[in-house]
Every structure is written in C-alpha cells, then in structure tokens.
JSON list of C-alpha atoms in Angstrom, two decimals:
[
{"chain": "A", "resi": 1, "resn": "UNK", "atom": "CA", "xyz": [-0.44, -22.52, 40.40]},
{"chain": "A", "resi": 2, "resn": "UNK", "atom": "CA", "xyz": [1.00, -19.34, 41.79]},
{"chain": "A", "resi": 3, "resn": "UNK", "atom": "CA", "xyz": [-0.33, -17.55, 44.82]},
{"chain": "A", "resi": 4, "resn": "UNK", "atom": "CA", "xyz": [-0.40, -13.80, 45.46]},
{"chain": "A", "resi": 5, "resn": "UNK", "atom": "CA", "xyz": [-0.99, -12.19, 48.86]},
{"chain": "A", "resi": 6, "resn": "UNK", "atom": "CA", "xyz": [-1.64, -8.57, 49.65]},
{"chain": "A", "resi": 7, "resn": "UNK", "atom": "CA", "xyz": [-0.61, -7.12, 52.98]},
{"chain": "A", "resi": 8, "resn": "UNK", "atom": "CA", "xyz": [-1.68, -3.72, 54.29]},
{"chain": "A", "resi": 9, "resn": "UNK", "atom": "CA", "xyz": [0.18, -1.93, 57.07]},
{"chain": "A", "resi": 10, "resn": "UNK", "atom": "CA", "xyz": [-0.59, 1.26, 58.91]},
{"chain": "A", "resi": 11, "resn": "UNK", "atom": "CA", "xyz": [2.33, 3.58, 59.67]},
{"chain": "A", "resi": 12, "resn": "UNK", "atom": "CA", "xyz": [2.94, 2.23, 63.20]},
{"chain": "A", "resi": 13, "resn": "UNK", "atom": "CA", "xyz": [2.96, -1.39, 62.01]},
{"chain": "A", "resi": 14, "resn": "UNK", "atom": "CA", "xyz": [5.38, -0.57, 59.20]},
{"chain": "A", "resi": 15, "resn": "UNK", "atom": "CA", "xyz": [7.70, 1.21, 61.64]},
{"chain": "A", "resi": 16, "resn": "UNK", "atom": "CA", "xyz": [7.82, -1.88, 63.83]},
{"chain": "A", "resi": 17, "resn": "UNK", "atom": "CA", "xyz": [8.24, -4.28, 60.92]},
{"chain": "A", "resi": 18, "resn": "UNK", "atom": "CA", "xyz": [10.50, -2.34, 58.60]},
{"chain": "A", "resi": 19, "resn": "UNK", "atom": "CA", "xyz": [13.84, -3.85, 59.75]},
{"chain": "A", "resi": 20, "resn": "UNK", "atom": "CA", "xyz": [12.46, -7.37, 59.32]},
{"chain": "A", "resi": 21, "resn": "UNK", "atom": "CA", "xyz": [10.87, -6.54, 55.94]},
{"chain": "A", "resi": 22, "resn": "UNK", "atom": "CA", "xyz": [14.23, -5.18, 54.70]},
{"chain": "A", "resi": 23, "resn": "UNK", "atom": "CA", "xyz": [16.17, -8.17, 56.05]},
{"chain": "A", "resi": 24, "resn": "UNK", "atom": "CA", "xyz": [13.76, -10.67, 54.47]},
{"chain": "A", "resi": 25, "resn": "UNK", "atom": "CA", "xyz": [13.88, -8.77, 51.14]},
{"chain": "A", "resi": 26, "resn": "UNK", "atom": "CA", "xyz": [17.70, -8.90, 51.21]},
{"chain": "A", "resi": 27, "resn": "UNK", "atom": "CA", "xyz": [17.72, -12.63, 52.04]},
{"chain": "A", "resi": 28, "resn": "UNK", "atom": "CA", "xyz": [15.41, -13.30, 49.08]},
{"chain": "A", "resi": 29, "resn": "UNK", "atom": "CA", "xyz": [17.47, -11.11, 46.73]},
{"chain": "A", "resi": 30, "resn": "UNK", "atom": "CA", "xyz": [14.64, -8.59, 46.45]},
{"chain": "A", "resi": 31, "resn": "UNK", "atom": "CA", "xyz": [16.47, -5.47, 47.49]},
{"chain": "A", "resi": 32, "resn": "UNK", "atom": "CA", "xyz": [14.07, -3.19, 45.54]},
{"chain": "A", "resi": 33, "resn": "UNK", "atom": "CA", "xyz": [11.21, -4.47, 47.71]},
{"chain": "A", "resi": 34, "resn": "UNK", "atom": "CA", "xyz": [13.12, -3.52, 50.85]},
{"chain": "A", "resi": 35, "resn": "UNK", "atom": "CA", "xyz": [13.84, -0.06, 49.43]},
{"chain": "A", "resi": 36, "resn": "UNK", "atom": "CA", "xyz": [10.16, 0.29, 48.46]},
{"chain": "A", "resi": 37, "resn": "UNK", "atom": "CA", "xyz": [9.14, -0.31, 52.09]},
{"chain": "A", "resi": 38, "resn": "UNK", "atom": "CA", "xyz": [11.66, 2.29, 53.28]},
{"chain": "A", "resi": 39, "resn": "UNK", "atom": "CA", "xyz": [10.42, 4.85, 50.72]},
{"chain": "A", "resi": 40, "resn": "UNK", "atom": "CA", "xyz": [6.78, 4.27, 51.71]},
{"chain": "A", "resi": 41, "resn": "UNK", "atom": "CA", "xyz": [7.64, 4.80, 55.36]},
{"chain": "A", "resi": 42, "resn": "UNK", "atom": "CA", "xyz": [9.56, 8.02, 54.68]},
{"chain": "A", "resi": 43, "resn": "UNK", "atom": "CA", "xyz": [6.59, 9.67, 52.88]}
]
C-alpha cells in the first residue's frame, strides 16, 4: 500500500525550508520537485 502526504507551507516557512527541500529533491533524483518549490517561492 502506498502512502501520500500533503504538506502546506506559508511563504516564510518555504523561505526557511527551500534549501533543504531542494537538497532532498536532488538526493532523491527528483530535481523537478526542487525546481517546483523554487518557482512557487518566486511567485
């Protein structure tokens, strides 16, 4: 059985977490997810 989690960040939380989100995405081979977080922050 597969599990799905949803996480919601406000802008300040994303600013603090963005470097870790991008690093984790890179480690997992999910570069598009890291870019998605960066794009969402830059809006």
